[in-house]
Amino acid sequence: MNETGRLLQTDKGPVTLRPEQPADEALLFRLFRSWALEDLDRLPADDATKENLLRFQFAGQMMTYRANYRTASFDIIERDGEPVGRLIVDPGNAQEPTCLVDFVLLPEARNDRLGRAIISAVLAEQASLGRKVRVKILHHNEPSQRMCAALGFVEIGREPPFIQLEWSAPRTTG
C-alpha cells in the first residue's frame, strides 16, 4: 500500500482505503461517536458529562487498538473522494486468522449495503490468500451480526460483551 491508499473493488463500486493520518482524528471521533453515543444516551447524565465520557472512551479505544494490533492496517474508507468510514484489519501471522478489528461507516453511508460490499471484498482478498477471518461483535449489535451471518461467518465463542465469529472461504469442488 502506498501513502494515498489502495483501490478496493466492491459490488457497490470502488472505494479507496488510505492510511489514517493525524488530521483524521476529528473524523475518527465522529465515527466513534456515531455508534457509542447510543449506549451513553441511556445514562442519567448531562450532555457535557456524556461528551467527556465519549472522548475518554475514544482515547482508550485508540490506544488499545494501536497497542494490541501493531501489524494492522488502520485505514480510512473513501468513496468518490469523500471519507465514509474506517477499517482496521490485522493480518496476524500464518498460524492465526486475519482479524477485522474495527469497521464503522458514517450514518449517512449505512443502510445501502455498502458495508456488506466492503467486507465482501475484504473476504475475497483473504480467500485468495487462503486465510480465515475473525471478528468480535458486541452482543447487542444486531445489524453487524446479521451482516456477518449473511456473509457466512459462524459463531465460535462468546467473551462478554462480545460474540466471536469466524469466516472461512467456501470450499470449491472440482
mmCIF file of N, CA and C in Angstrom, residues 20-89:
data_model
loop_
_atom_site.group_PDB
_atom_site.id
_atom_site.type_symbol
_atom_site.label_atom_id
_atom_site.label_comp_id
_atom_site.label_asym_id
_atom_site.label_seq_id
_atom_site.Cartn_x
_atom_site.Cartn_y
_atom_site.Cartn_z
ATOM 1 N N GLU A 20 -4.742 5.965 7.854
ATOM 2 C CA GLU A 20 -5.148 7.057 8.747
ATOM 3 C C GLU A 20 -3.993 8.031 8.929
ATOM 4 N N GLN A 21 -4.339 9.296 9.091
ATOM 5 C CA GLN A 21 -3.368 10.356 9.344
ATOM 6 C C GLN A 21 -3.794 11.093 10.608
ATOM 7 N N PRO A 22 -2.872 11.805 11.259
ATOM 8 C CA PRO A 22 -3.255 12.592 12.439
ATOM 9 C C PRO A 22 -4.409 13.563 12.153
ATOM 10 N N ALA A 23 -4.476 14.079 10.928
ATOM 11 C CA ALA A 23 -5.548 15.009 10.571
ATOM 12 C C ALA A 23 -6.924 14.346 10.541
ATOM 13 N N ASP A 24 -6.978 13.014 10.634
ATOM 14 C CA ASP A 24 -8.252 12.281 10.609
ATOM 15 C C ASP A 24 -8.891 12.156 11.983
ATOM 16 N N GLU A 25 -8.287 12.693 13.023
ATOM 17 C CA GLU A 25 -8.798 12.465 14.377
ATOM 18 C C GLU A 25 -10.245 12.934 14.538
ATOM 19 N N ALA A 26 -10.603 14.076 13.974
ATOM 20 C CA ALA A 26 -11.989 14.557 14.095
ATOM 21 C C ALA A 26 -12.955 13.584 13.411
ATOM 22 N N LEU A 27 -12.585 13.069 12.250
ATOM 23 C CA LEU A 27 -13.414 12.080 11.554
ATOM 24 C C LEU A 27 -13.524 10.805 12.392
ATOM 25 N N LEU A 28 -12.412 10.356 12.937
ATOM 26 C CA LEU A 28 -12.422 9.133 13.739
ATOM 27 C C LEU A 28 -13.312 9.295 14.967
ATOM 28 N N PHE A 29 -13.258 10.474 15.591
ATOM 29 C CA PHE A 29 -14.138 10.706 16.741
ATOM 30 C C PHE A 29 -15.600 10.733 16.291
ATOM 31 N N ARG A 30 -15.868 11.348 15.156
ATOM 32 C CA ARG A 30 -17.242 11.376 14.629
ATOM 33 C C ARG A 30 -17.755 9.956 14.372
ATOM 34 N N LEU A 31 -16.900 9.106 13.816
ATOM 35 C CA LEU A 31 -17.275 7.707 13.580
ATOM 36 C C LEU A 31 -17.543 6.992 14.896
ATOM 37 N N PHE A 32 -16.638 7.175 15.866
ATOM 38 C CA PHE A 32 -16.804 6.554 17.173
ATOM 39 C C PHE A 32 -18.096 7.031 17.826
ATOM 40 N N ARG A 33 -18.301 8.314 17.805
ATOM 41 C CA ARG A 33 -19.474 8.935 18.430
ATOM 42 C C ARG A 33 -20.774 8.428 17.799
ATOM 43 N N SER A 34 -20.735 8.139 16.492
ATOM 44 C CA SER A 34 -21.947 7.755 15.761
ATOM 45 C C SER A 34 -22.564 6.466 16.285
ATOM 46 N N TRP A 35 -21.775 5.616 16.898
ATOM 47 C CA TRP A 35 -22.348 4.387 17.459
ATOM 48 C C TRP A 35 -22.272 4.358 18.983
ATOM 49 N N ALA A 36 -21.266 4.987 19.578
ATOM 50 C CA ALA A 36 -21.095 4.901 21.035
ATOM 51 C C ALA A 36 -22.086 5.768 21.797
ATOM 52 N N LEU A 37 -22.532 6.853 21.205
ATOM 53 C CA LEU A 37 -23.453 7.750 21.894
ATOM 54 C C LEU A 37 -24.774 7.064 22.220
ATOM 55 N N GLU A 38 -25.160 6.118 21.378
ATOM 56 C CA GLU A 38 -26.408 5.384 21.608
ATOM 57 C C GLU A 38 -26.415 4.722 22.990
ATOM 58 N N ASP A 39 -25.302 4.103 23.369
ATOM 59 C CA ASP A 39 -25.211 3.476 24.691
ATOM 60 C C ASP A 39 -25.206 4.510 25.800
ATOM 61 N N LEU A 40 -24.496 5.609 25.591
ATOM 62 C CA LEU A 40 -24.402 6.636 26.629
ATOM 63 C C LEU A 40 -25.711 7.401 26.817
ATOM 64 N N ASP A 41 -26.531 7.447 25.805
ATOM 65 C CA ASP A 41 -27.810 8.162 25.917
ATOM 66 C C ASP A 41 -28.705 7.572 26.998
ATOM 67 N N ARG A 42 -28.442 6.326 27.379
ATOM 68 C CA ARG A 42 -29.243 5.684 28.420
ATOM 69 C C ARG A 42 -28.830 6.120 29.824
ATOM 70 N N LEU A 43 -27.661 6.740 29.937
ATOM 71 C CA LEU A 43 -27.168 7.164 31.250
ATOM 72 C C LEU A 43 -27.893 8.412 31.737
ATOM 73 N N PRO A 44 -28.164 8.470 33.025
ATOM 74 C CA PRO A 44 -28.774 9.682 33.581
ATOM 75 C C PRO A 44 -27.692 10.736 33.855
ATOM 76 N N ALA A 45 -27.160 11.296 32.760
ATOM 77 C CA ALA A 45 -26.094 12.300 32.877
ATOM 78 C C ALA A 45 -26.368 13.427 31.892
ATOM 79 N N ASP A 46 -25.788 14.585 32.180
ATOM 80 C CA ASP A 46 -25.984 15.719 31.274
ATOM 81 C C ASP A 46 -25.110 15.544 30.031
ATOM 82 N N ASP A 47 -25.389 16.350 29.015
ATOM 83 C CA ASP A 47 -24.690 16.228 27.732
ATOM 84 C C ASP A 47 -23.187 16.437 27.859
ATOM 85 N N ALA A 48 -22.758 17.374 28.698
ATOM 86 C CA ALA A 48 -21.318 17.630 28.867
ATOM 87 C C ALA A 48 -20.619 16.403 29.458
ATOM 88 N N THR A 49 -21.248 15.760 30.415
ATOM 89 C CA THR A 49 -20.671 14.559 31.019
ATOM 90 C C THR A 49 -20.585 13.445 29.983
ATOM 91 N N LYS A 50 -21.635 13.277 29.207
ATOM 92 C CA LYS A 50 -21.633 12.254 28.158
ATOM 93 C C LYS A 50 -20.538 12.527 27.135
ATOM 94 N N GLU A 51 -20.372 13.779 26.764
ATOM 95 C CA GLU A 51 -19.334 14.133 25.787
ATOM 96 C C GLU A 51 -17.947 13.832 26.348
ATOM 97 N N ASN A 52 -17.718 14.137 27.623
ATOM 98 C CA ASN A 52 -16.431 13.825 28.258
ATOM 99 C C ASN A 52 -16.197 12.319 28.310
ATOM 100 N N LEU A 53 -17.229 11.560 28.618
ATOM 101 C CA LEU A 53 -17.106 10.102 28.630
ATOM 102 C C LEU A 53 -16.785 9.567 27.234
ATOM 103 N N LEU A 54 -17.433 10.113 26.226
ATOM 104 C CA LEU A 54 -17.159 9.702 24.844
ATOM 105 C C LEU A 54 -15.699 9.952 24.490
ATOM 106 N N ARG A 55 -15.195 11.126 24.814
ATOM 107 C CA ARG A 55 -13.798 11.467 24.494
ATOM 108 C C ARG A 55 -12.833 10.541 25.232
ATOM 109 N N PHE A 56 -13.139 10.237 26.487
ATOM 110 C CA PHE A 56 -12.310 9.331 27.272
ATOM 111 C C PHE A 56 -12.323 7.925 26.650
ATOM 112 N N GLN A 57 -13.504 7.426 26.303
ATOM 113 C CA GLN A 57 -13.627 6.101 25.688
ATOM 114 C C GLN A 57 -12.925 6.055 24.328
ATOM 115 N N PHE A 58 -13.068 7.120 23.561
ATOM 116 C CA PHE A 58 -12.433 7.197 22.242
ATOM 117 C C PHE A 58 -10.911 7.111 22.387
ATOM 118 N N ALA A 59 -10.351 7.894 23.295
ATOM 119 C CA ALA A 59 -8.901 7.869 23.513
ATOM 120 C C ALA A 59 -8.445 6.476 23.948
ATOM 121 N N GLY A 60 -9.227 5.847 24.809
ATOM 122 C CA GLY A 60 -8.896 4.499 25.257
ATOM 123 C C GLY A 60 -8.931 3.492 24.126
ATOM 124 N N GLN A 61 -9.943 3.602 23.278
ATOM 125 C CA GLN A 61 -10.040 2.693 22.141
ATOM 126 C C GLN A 61 -8.845 2.871 21.212
ATOM 127 N N MET A 62 -8.495 4.114 20.924
ATOM 128 C CA MET A 62 -7.370 4.383 20.025
ATOM 129 C C MET A 62 -6.077 3.775 20.583
ATOM 130 N N MET A 63 -5.817 3.996 21.861
ATOM 131 C CA MET A 63 -4.593 3.463 22.478
ATOM 132 C C MET A 63 -4.608 1.938 22.494
ATOM 133 N N THR A 64 -5.749 1.353 22.802
ATOM 134 C CA THR A 64 -5.855 -0.108 22.859
ATOM 135 C C THR A 64 -5.617 -0.723 21.486
ATOM 136 N N TYR A 65 -6.253 -0.178 20.463
ATOM 137 C CA TYR A 65 -6.058 -0.715 19.115
ATOM 138 C C TYR A 65 -4.600 -0.614 18.691
ATOM 139 N N ARG A 66 -3.982 0.517 18.905
ATOM 140 C CA ARG A 66 -2.574 0.701 18.498
ATOM 141 C C ARG A 66 -1.645 -0.238 19.265
ATOM 142 N N ALA A 67 -1.935 -0.461 20.540
ATOM 143 C CA ALA A 67 -1.077 -1.329 21.349
ATOM 144 C C ALA A 67 -1.282 -2.810 21.025
ATOM 145 N N ASN A 68 -2.521 -3.217 20.796
ATOM 146 C CA ASN A 68 -2.832 -4.636 20.611
ATOM 147 C C ASN A 68 -2.735 -5.126 19.177
ATOM 148 N N TYR A 69 -2.755 -4.219 18.222
ATOM 149 C CA TYR A 69 -2.761 -4.615 16.809
ATOM 150 C C TYR A 69 -1.666 -3.858 16.060
ATOM 151 N N ARG A 70 -0.437 -4.160 16.426
ATOM 152 C CA ARG A 70 0.716 -3.433 15.883
ATOM 153 C C ARG A 70 0.946 -3.691 14.396
ATOM 154 N N THR A 71 0.460 -4.807 13.874
ATOM 155 C CA THR A 71 0.667 -5.118 12.455
ATOM 156 C C THR A 71 -0.552 -4.771 11.598
ATOM 157 N N ALA A 72 -1.556 -4.173 12.213
ATOM 158 C CA ALA A 72 -2.809 -3.888 11.495
ATOM 159 C C ALA A 72 -2.674 -2.713 10.536
ATOM 160 N N SER A 73 -3.549 -2.731 9.535
ATOM 161 C CA SER A 73 -3.726 -1.586 8.638
ATOM 162 C C SER A 73 -4.868 -0.753 9.197
ATOM 163 N N PHE A 74 -4.588 0.500 9.518
ATOM 164 C CA PHE A 74 -5.580 1.438 10.037
ATOM 165 C C PHE A 74 -5.955 2.347 8.878
ATOM 166 N N ASP A 75 -7.109 2.087 8.261
ATOM 167 C CA ASP A 75 -7.470 2.786 7.033
ATOM 168 C C ASP A 75 -8.753 3.602 7.150
ATOM 169 N N ILE A 76 -8.761 4.701 6.428
ATOM 170 C CA ILE A 76 -9.962 5.497 6.206
ATOM 171 C C ILE A 76 -10.563 5.013 4.890
ATOM 172 N N ILE A 77 -11.858 4.797 4.891
ATOM 173 C CA ILE A 77 -12.568 4.376 3.684
ATOM 174 C C ILE A 77 -13.086 5.632 2.995
ATOM 175 N N GLU A 78 -12.731 5.783 1.727
ATOM 176 C CA GLU A 78 -13.220 6.914 0.946
ATOM 177 C C GLU A 78 -14.029 6.402 -0.238
ATOM 178 N N ARG A 79 -15.104 7.117 -0.496
ATOM 179 C CA ARG A 79 -15.959 6.815 -1.650
ATOM 180 C C ARG A 79 -16.130 8.108 -2.412
ATOM 181 N N ASP A 80 -15.807 8.077 -3.686
ATOM 182 C CA ASP A 80 -15.877 9.286 -4.524
ATOM 183 C C ASP A 80 -15.077 10.427 -3.902
ATOM 184 N N GLY A 81 -13.929 10.091 -3.303
ATOM 185 C CA GLY A 81 -13.046 11.095 -2.733
ATOM 186 C C GLY A 81 -13.437 11.622 -1.363
ATOM 187 N N GLU A 82 -14.545 11.139 -0.815
ATOM 188 C CA GLU A 82 -15.023 11.601 0.490
ATOM 189 C C GLU A 82 -14.890 10.490 1.526
ATOM 190 N N PRO A 83 -14.417 10.827 2.731
ATOM 191 C CA PRO A 83 -14.332 9.794 3.769
ATOM 192 C C PRO A 83 -15.718 9.356 4.227
ATOM 193 N N VAL A 84 -15.899 8.037 4.315
ATOM 194 C CA VAL A 84 -17.191 7.489 4.746
ATOM 195 C C VAL A 84 -17.053 6.495 5.897
ATOM 196 N N GLY A 85 -15.812 6.135 6.262
ATOM 197 C CA GLY A 85 -15.676 5.153 7.318
ATOM 198 C C GLY A 85 -14.244 4.825 7.657
ATOM 199 N N ARG A 86 -14.128 3.784 8.474
ATOM 200 C CA ARG A 86 -12.830 3.312 8.946
ATOM 201 C C ARG A 86 -12.828 1.794 8.897
ATOM 202 N N LEU A 87 -11.653 1.244 8.572
ATOM 203 C CA LEU A 87 -11.466 -0.203 8.556
ATOM 204 C C LEU A 87 -10.092 -0.502 9.143
ATOM 205 N N ILE A 88 -10.064 -1.363 10.149
ATOM 206 C CA ILE A 88 -8.803 -1.821 10.720
ATOM 207 C C ILE A 88 -8.752 -3.335 10.530
ATOM 208 N N VAL A 89 -7.714 -3.796 9.840
ATOM 209 C CA VAL A 89 -7.536 -5.217 9.569
ATOM 210 C C VAL A 89 -6.146 -5.620 10.046
#
